[in-house]
mmCIF file of C-alpha atoms in Angstrom:
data_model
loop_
_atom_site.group_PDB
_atom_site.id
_atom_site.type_symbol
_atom_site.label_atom_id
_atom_site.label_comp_id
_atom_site.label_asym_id
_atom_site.label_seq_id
_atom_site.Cartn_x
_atom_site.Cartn_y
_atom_site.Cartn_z
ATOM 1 C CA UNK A 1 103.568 140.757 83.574
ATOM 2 C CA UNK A 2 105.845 139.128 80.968
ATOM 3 C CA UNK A 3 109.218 138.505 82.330
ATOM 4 C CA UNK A 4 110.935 139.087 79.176
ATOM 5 C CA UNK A 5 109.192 142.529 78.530
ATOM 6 C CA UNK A 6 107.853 143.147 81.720
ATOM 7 C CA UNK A 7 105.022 144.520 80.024
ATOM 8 C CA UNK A 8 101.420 143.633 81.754
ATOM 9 C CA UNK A 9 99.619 140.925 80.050
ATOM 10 C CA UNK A 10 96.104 140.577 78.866
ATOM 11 C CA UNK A 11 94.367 138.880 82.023
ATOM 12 C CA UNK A 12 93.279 135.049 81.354
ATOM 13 C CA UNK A 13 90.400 133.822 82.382
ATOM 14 C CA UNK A 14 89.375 130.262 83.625
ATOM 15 C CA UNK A 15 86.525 128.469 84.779
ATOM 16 C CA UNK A 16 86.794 126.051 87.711
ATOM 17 C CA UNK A 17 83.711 124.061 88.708
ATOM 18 C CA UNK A 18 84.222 122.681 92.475
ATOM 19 C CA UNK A 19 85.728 125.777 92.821
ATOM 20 C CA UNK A 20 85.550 125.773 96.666
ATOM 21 C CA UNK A 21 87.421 122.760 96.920
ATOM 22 C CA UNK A 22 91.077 122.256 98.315
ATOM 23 C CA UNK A 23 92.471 122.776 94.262
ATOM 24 C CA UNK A 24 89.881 125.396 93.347
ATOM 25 C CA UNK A 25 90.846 127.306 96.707
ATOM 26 C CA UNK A 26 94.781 126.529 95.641
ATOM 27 C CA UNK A 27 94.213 128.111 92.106
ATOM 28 C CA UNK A 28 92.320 130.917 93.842
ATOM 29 C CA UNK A 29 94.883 132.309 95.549
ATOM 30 C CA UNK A 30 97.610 131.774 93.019
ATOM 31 C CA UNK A 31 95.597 134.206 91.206
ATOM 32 C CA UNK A 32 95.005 136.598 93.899
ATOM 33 C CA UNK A 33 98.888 136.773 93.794
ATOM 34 C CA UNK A 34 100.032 140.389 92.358
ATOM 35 C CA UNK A 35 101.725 139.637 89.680
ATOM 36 C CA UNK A 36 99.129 136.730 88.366
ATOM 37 C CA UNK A 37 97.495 137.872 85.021
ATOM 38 C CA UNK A 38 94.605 135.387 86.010
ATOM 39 C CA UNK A 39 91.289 135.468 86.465
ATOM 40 C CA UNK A 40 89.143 132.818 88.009
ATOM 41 C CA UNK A 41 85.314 132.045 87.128
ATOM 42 C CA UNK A 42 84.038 130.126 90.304
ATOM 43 C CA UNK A 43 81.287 127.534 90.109
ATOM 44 C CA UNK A 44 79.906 125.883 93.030
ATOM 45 C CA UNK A 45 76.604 124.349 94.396
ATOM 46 C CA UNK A 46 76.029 126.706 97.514
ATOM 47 C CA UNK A 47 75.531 130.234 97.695
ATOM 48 C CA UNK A 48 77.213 130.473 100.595
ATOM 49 C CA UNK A 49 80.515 129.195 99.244
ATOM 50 C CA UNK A 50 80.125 132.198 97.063
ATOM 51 C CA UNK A 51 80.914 134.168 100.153
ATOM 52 C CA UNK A 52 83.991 131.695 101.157
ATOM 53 C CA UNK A 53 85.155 132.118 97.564
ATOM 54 C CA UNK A 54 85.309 136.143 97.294
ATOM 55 C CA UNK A 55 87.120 136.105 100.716
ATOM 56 C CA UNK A 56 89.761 134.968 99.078
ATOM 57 C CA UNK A 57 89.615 136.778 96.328
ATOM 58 C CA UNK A 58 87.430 134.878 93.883
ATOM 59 C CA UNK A 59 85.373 137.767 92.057
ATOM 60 C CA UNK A 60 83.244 135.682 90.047
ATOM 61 C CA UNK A 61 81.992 132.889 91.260
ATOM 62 C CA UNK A 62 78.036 131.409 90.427
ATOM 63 C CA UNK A 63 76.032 128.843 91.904
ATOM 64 C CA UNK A 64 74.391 125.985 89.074
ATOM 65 C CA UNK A 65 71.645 125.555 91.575
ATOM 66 C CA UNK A 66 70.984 129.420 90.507
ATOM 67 C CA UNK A 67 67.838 129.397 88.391
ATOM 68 C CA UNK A 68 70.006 132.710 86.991
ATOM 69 C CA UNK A 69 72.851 130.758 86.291
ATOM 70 C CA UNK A 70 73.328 129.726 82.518
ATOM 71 C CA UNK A 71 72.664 133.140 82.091
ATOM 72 C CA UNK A 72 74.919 135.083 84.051
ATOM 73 C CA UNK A 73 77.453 132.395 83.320
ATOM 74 C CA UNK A 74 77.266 132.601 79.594
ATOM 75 C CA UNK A 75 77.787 136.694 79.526
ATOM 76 C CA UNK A 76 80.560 136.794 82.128
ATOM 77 C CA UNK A 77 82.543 134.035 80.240
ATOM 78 C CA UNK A 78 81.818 136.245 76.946
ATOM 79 C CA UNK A 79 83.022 139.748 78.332
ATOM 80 C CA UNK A 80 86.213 137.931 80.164
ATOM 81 C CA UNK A 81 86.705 135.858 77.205
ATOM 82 C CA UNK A 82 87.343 132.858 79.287
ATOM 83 C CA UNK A 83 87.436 129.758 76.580
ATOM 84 C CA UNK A 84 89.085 127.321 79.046
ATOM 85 C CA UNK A 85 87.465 125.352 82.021
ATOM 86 C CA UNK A 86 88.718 122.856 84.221
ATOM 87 C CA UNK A 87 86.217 120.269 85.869
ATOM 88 C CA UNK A 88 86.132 117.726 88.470
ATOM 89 C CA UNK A 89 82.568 116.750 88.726
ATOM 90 C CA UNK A 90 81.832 114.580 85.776
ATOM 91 C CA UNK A 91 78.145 114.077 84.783
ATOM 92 C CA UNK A 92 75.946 116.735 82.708
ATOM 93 C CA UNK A 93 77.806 119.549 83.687
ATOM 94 C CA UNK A 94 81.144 119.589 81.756
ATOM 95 C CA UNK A 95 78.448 119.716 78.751
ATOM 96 C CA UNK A 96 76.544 122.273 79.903
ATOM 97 C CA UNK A 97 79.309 124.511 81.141
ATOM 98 C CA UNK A 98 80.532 124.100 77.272
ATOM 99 C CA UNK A 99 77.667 125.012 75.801
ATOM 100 C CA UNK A 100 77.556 128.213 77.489
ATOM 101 C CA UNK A 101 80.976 129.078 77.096
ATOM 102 C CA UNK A 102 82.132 131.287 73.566
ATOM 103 C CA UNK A 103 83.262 129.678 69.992
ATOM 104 C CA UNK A 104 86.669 127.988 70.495
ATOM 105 C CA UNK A 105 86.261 126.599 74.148
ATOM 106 C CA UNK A 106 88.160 123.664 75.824
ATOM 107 C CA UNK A 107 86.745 121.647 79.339
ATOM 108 C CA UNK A 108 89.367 119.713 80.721
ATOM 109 C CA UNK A 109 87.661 116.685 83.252
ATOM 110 C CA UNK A 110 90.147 115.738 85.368
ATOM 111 C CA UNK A 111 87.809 114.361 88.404
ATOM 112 C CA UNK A 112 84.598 112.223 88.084
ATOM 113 C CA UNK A 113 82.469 113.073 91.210
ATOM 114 C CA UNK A 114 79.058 111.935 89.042
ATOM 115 C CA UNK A 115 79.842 109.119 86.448
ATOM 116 C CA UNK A 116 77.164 109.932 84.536
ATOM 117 C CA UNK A 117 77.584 110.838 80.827
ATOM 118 C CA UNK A 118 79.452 113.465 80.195
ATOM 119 C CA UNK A 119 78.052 115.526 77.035
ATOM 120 C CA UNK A 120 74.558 115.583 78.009
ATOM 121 C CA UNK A 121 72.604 118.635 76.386
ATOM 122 C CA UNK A 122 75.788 119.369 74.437
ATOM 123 C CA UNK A 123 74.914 120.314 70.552
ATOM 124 C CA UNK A 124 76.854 118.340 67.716
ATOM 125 C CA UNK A 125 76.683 122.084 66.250
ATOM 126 C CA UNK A 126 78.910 122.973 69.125
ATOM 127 C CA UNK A 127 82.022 120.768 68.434
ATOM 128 C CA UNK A 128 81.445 120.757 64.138
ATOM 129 C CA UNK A 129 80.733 124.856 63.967
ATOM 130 C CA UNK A 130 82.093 126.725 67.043
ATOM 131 C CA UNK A 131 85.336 124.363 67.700
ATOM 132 C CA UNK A 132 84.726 123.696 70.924
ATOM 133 C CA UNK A 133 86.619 120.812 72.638
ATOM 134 C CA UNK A 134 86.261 118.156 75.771
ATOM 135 C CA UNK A 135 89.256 116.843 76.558
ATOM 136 C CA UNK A 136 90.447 114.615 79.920
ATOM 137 C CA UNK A 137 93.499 115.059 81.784
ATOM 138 C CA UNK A 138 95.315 112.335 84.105
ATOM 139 C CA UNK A 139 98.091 113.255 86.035
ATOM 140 C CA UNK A 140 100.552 110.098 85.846
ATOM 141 C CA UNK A 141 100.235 110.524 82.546
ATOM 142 C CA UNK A 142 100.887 113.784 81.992
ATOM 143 C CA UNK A 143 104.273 113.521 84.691
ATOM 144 C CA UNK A 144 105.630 110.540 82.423
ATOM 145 C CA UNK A 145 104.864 112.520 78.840
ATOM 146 C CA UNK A 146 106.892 115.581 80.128
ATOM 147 C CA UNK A 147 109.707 113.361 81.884
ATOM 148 C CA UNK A 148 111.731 113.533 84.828
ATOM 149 C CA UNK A 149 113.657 116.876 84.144
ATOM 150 C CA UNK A 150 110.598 118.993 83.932
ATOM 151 C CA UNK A 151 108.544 116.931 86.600
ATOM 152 C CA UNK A 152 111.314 118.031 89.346
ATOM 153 C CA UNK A 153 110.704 121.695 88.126
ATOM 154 C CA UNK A 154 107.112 121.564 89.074
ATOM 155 C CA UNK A 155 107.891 119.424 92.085
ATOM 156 C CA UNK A 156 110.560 122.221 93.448
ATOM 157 C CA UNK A 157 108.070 125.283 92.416
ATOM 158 C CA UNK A 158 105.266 123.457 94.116
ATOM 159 C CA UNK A 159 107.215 123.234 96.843
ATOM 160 C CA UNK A 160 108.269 126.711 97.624
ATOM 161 C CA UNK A 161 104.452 127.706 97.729
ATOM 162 C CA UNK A 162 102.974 124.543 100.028
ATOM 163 C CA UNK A 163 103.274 126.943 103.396
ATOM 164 C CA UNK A 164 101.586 129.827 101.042
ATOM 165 C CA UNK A 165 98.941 129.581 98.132
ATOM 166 C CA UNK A 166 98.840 126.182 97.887
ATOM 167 C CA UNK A 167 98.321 124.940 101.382
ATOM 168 C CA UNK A 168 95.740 122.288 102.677
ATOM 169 C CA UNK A 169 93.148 123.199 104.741
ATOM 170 C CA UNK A 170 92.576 120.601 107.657
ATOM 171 C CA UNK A 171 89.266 120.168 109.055
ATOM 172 C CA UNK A 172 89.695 117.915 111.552
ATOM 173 C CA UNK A 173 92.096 114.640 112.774
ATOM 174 C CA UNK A 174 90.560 111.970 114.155
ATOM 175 C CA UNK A 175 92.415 108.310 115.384
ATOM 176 C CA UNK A 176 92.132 105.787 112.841
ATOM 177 C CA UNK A 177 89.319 103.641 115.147
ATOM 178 C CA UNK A 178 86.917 106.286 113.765
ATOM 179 C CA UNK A 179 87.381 105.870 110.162
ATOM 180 C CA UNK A 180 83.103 105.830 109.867
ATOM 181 C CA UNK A 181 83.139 108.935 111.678
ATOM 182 C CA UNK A 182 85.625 110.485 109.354
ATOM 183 C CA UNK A 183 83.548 109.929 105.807
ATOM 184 C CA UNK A 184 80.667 110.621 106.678
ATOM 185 C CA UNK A 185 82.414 114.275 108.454
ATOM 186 C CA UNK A 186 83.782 114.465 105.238
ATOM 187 C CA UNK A 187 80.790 113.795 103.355
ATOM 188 C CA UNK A 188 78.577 116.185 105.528
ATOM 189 C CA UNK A 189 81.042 118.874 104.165
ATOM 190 C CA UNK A 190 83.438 118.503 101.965
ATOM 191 C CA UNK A 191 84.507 122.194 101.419
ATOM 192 C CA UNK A 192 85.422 122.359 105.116
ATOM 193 C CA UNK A 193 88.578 121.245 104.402
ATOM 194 C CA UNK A 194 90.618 117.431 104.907
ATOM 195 C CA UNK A 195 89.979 114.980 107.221
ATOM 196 C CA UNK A 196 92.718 113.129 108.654
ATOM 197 C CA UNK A 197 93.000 109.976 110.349
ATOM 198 C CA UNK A 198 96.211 109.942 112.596
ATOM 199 C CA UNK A 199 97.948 106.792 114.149
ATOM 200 C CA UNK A 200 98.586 105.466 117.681
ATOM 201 C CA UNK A 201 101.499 107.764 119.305
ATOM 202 C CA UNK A 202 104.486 106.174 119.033
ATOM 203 C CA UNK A 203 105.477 104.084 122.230
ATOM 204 C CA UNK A 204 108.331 105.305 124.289
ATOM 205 C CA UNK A 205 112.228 105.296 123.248
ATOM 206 C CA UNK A 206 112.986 102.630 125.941
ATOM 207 C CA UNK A 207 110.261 100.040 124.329
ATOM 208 C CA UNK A 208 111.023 100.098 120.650
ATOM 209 C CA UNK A 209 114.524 99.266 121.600
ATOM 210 C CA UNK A 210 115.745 95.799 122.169
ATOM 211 C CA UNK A 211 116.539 94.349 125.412
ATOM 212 C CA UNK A 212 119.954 94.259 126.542
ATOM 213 C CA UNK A 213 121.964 91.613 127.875
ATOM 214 C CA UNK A 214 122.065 93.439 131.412
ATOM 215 C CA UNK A 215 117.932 93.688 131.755
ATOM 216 C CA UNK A 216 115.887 91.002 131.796
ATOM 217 C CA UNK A 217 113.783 90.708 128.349
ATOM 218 C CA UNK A 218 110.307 91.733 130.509
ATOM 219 C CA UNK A 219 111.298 95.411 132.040
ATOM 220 C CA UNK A 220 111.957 96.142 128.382
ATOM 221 C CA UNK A 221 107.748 95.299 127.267
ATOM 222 C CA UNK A 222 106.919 97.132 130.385
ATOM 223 C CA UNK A 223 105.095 100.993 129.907
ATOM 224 C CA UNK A 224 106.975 103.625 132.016
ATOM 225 C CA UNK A 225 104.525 105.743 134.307
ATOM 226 C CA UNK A 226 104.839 108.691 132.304
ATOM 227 C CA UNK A 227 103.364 106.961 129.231
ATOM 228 C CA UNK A 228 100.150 105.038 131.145
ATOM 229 C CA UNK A 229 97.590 106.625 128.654
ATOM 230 C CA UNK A 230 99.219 104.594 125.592
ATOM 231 C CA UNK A 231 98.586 100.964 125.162
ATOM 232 C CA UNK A 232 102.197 99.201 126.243
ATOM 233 C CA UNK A 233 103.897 97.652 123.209
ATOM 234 C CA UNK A 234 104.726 94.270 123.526
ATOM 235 C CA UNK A 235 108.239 93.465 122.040
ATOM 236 C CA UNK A 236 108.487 89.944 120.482
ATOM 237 C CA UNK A 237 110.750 87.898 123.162
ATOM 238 C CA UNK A 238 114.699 87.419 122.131
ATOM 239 C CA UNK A 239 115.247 83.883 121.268
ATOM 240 C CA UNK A 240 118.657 82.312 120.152
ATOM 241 C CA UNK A 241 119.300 81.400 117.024
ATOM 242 C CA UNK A 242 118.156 77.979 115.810
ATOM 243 C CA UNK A 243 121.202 75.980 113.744
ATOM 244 C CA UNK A 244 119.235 73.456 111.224
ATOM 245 C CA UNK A 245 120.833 71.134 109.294
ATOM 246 C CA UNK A 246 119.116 70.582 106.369
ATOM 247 C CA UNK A 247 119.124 66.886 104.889
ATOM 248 C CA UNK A 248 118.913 66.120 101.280
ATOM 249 C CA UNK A 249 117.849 63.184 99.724
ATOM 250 C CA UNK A 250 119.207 59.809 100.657
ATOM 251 C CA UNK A 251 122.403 59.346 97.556
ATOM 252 C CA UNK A 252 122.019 55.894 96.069
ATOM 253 C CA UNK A 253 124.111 52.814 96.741
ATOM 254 C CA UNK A 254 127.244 52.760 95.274
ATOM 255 C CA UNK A 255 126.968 49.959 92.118
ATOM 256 C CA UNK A 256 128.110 46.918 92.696
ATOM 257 C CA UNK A 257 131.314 46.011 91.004
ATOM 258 C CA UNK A 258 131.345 43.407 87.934
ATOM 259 C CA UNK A 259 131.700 39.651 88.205
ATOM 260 C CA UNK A 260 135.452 38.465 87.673
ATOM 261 C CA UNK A 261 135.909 36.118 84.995
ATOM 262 C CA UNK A 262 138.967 33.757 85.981
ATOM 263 C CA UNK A 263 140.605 31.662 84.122
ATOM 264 C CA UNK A 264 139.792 27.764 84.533
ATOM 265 C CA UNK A 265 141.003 25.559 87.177
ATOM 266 C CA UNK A 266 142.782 28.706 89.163
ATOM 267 C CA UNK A 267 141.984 29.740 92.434
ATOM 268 C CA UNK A 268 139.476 32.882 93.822
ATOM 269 C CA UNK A 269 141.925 35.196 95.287
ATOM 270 C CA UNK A 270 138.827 36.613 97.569
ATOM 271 C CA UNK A 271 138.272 33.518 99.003
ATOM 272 C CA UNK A 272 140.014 31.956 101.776
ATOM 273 C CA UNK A 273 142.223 28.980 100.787
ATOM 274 C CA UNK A 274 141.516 24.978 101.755
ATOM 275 C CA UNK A 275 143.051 22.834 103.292
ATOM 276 C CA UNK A 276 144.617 20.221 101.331
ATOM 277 C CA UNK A 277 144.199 16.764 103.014
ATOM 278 C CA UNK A 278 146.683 14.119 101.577
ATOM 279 C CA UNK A 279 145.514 10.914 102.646
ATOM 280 C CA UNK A 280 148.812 8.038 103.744
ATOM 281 C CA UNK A 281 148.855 4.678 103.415
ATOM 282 C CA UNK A 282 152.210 3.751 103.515
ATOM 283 C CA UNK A 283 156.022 4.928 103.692
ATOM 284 C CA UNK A 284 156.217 4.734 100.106
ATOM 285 C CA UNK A 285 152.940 6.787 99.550
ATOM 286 C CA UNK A 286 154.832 9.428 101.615
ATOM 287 C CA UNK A 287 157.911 9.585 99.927
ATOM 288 C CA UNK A 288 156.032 9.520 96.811
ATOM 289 C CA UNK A 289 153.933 13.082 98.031
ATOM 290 C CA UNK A 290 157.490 14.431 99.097
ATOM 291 C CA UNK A 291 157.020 13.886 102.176
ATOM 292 C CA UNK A 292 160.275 12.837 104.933
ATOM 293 C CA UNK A 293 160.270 9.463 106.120
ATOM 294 C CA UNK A 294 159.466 9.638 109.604
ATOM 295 C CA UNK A 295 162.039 8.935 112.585
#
């Protein structure tokens, strides 16, 4: 319905291919909702996803291994008028999904599953006569084009449907030692749902907590009976603080102060003084140095 009029819109219809996977089963539902105007076109590989698919609601939905399939494709996206289609897979089949659509179409890749080009089997008449469009879509890019204010929006509106129509299905959760186990579970079926790898359980309160003062540093690393089926953590040891001094390099000697030039015939002042040795010969030679006579 429009919420301005409240008037029932013309229902839109859109083709997903990997439509039975976590985002096609999201977009699924959204339109299953009652007041969605949408209509989904399902394409998967499997027939019996088919049957997974219209569980949910999915009332078109066609398999490309189908030898039917370009066929029953081609009218259905005629008589819904469904000119848009959003694909994940990458390869030939973006092309050929275009080709079959009507005059005026748009495929939006957004996933590359098969790297192979894109536009095989796809005529140049197509794109120059009927209009039709292949365009890719990257969602960074998109979040920074429409900015922060509008991002939150989605973020908040995304959020009040997680627990609803666009929840996660979880296949299984397996510890992270089994990361080979949990590809190739994934790979064996991918439609299934997630798999998770989970972490070690944390370790008890008691051991990711320091040791005090009181306790001595080794009850602290030891595992409490009630926790015997988890691997003890080991707390790094408490060791004091270490006080460095750190030494820079060697300063220079101070310079040596400049000769003094002094004048001639005086004395050094930095050097210690002589003697002066007056040599006597006679009373007169005395009296003539200033010296007493004697007694």
């Amino acid at each position: 319905h429009d919420p301005m009029t409240g008037k029932s819109l013309k229902p839109v219809a859109v083709a997903l291919t990997a439509a039975a996977s976590s985002l096609g089963r999201m977009i699924i539902r959204l339109a299953a909702e009652k007041k969605s105007n949408l209509v989904v076109l399902g394409i998967v590989r499997k027939a019996e996803q088919c049957d997974q698919l219209r569980s949910l609601g999915c009332e078109h939905c066609f398999t490309t291994t189908d030898p039917a399939f370009d066929d029953q494709f081609r009218e259905a996206a005629a008589h819904l008028n469904c000119t848009l289609c959003y694909d994940c897979v990458g390869g030939s089949l973006p092309g050929r999904i275009l080709r079959l659509m009507p005059p005026g179409s748009t495929v939006v890749v957004y996933g590359s599953l098969d790297p192979q080009p894109t536009l095989d089997g796809l005529s140049p008449m197509d794109l120059l006569i009927h209009g039709k469009r292949i365009e890719g879509f990257h969602l960074h890019m998109f979040l920074e084009a429409i900015g922060k204010k509008d991002t939150a929006k989605l973020m908040t509106t995304a959020r009040d449907k997680w627990a609803g129509p666009l929840a996660t299905s979880i296949n299984k959760r397996l510890p992270m030692d089994q990361v080979s186990n949990a590809l190739e579970e994934y790979r064996r079926n991918m439609s299934a749902g997630k798999v998770l790898l989970t972490g070690p359980a944390m370790p008890p309160e008691e051991l990711r907590q320091p040791p005090s003062a009181e306790a001595p540093a080794a009850q602290s690393t030891a595992p409490t009976q009630a926790h015997t089926s988890q691997p003890a953590l080991a707390m790094p040891a408490m060791t004091p603080p270490i006080h460095a001094t750190v030494l820079g390099p060697e300063p220079p000697p101070a310079p040596m102060p400049p000769p003094q030039t002094l004048p001639r015939g005086s004395a050094d002042p930095t050097l210690p003084a002589k003697p002066v040795s007056v040599e006597v010969n006679s009373t007169e030679s005395l009296e003539s140095h200033g010296v007493g006579s004697p007694a």
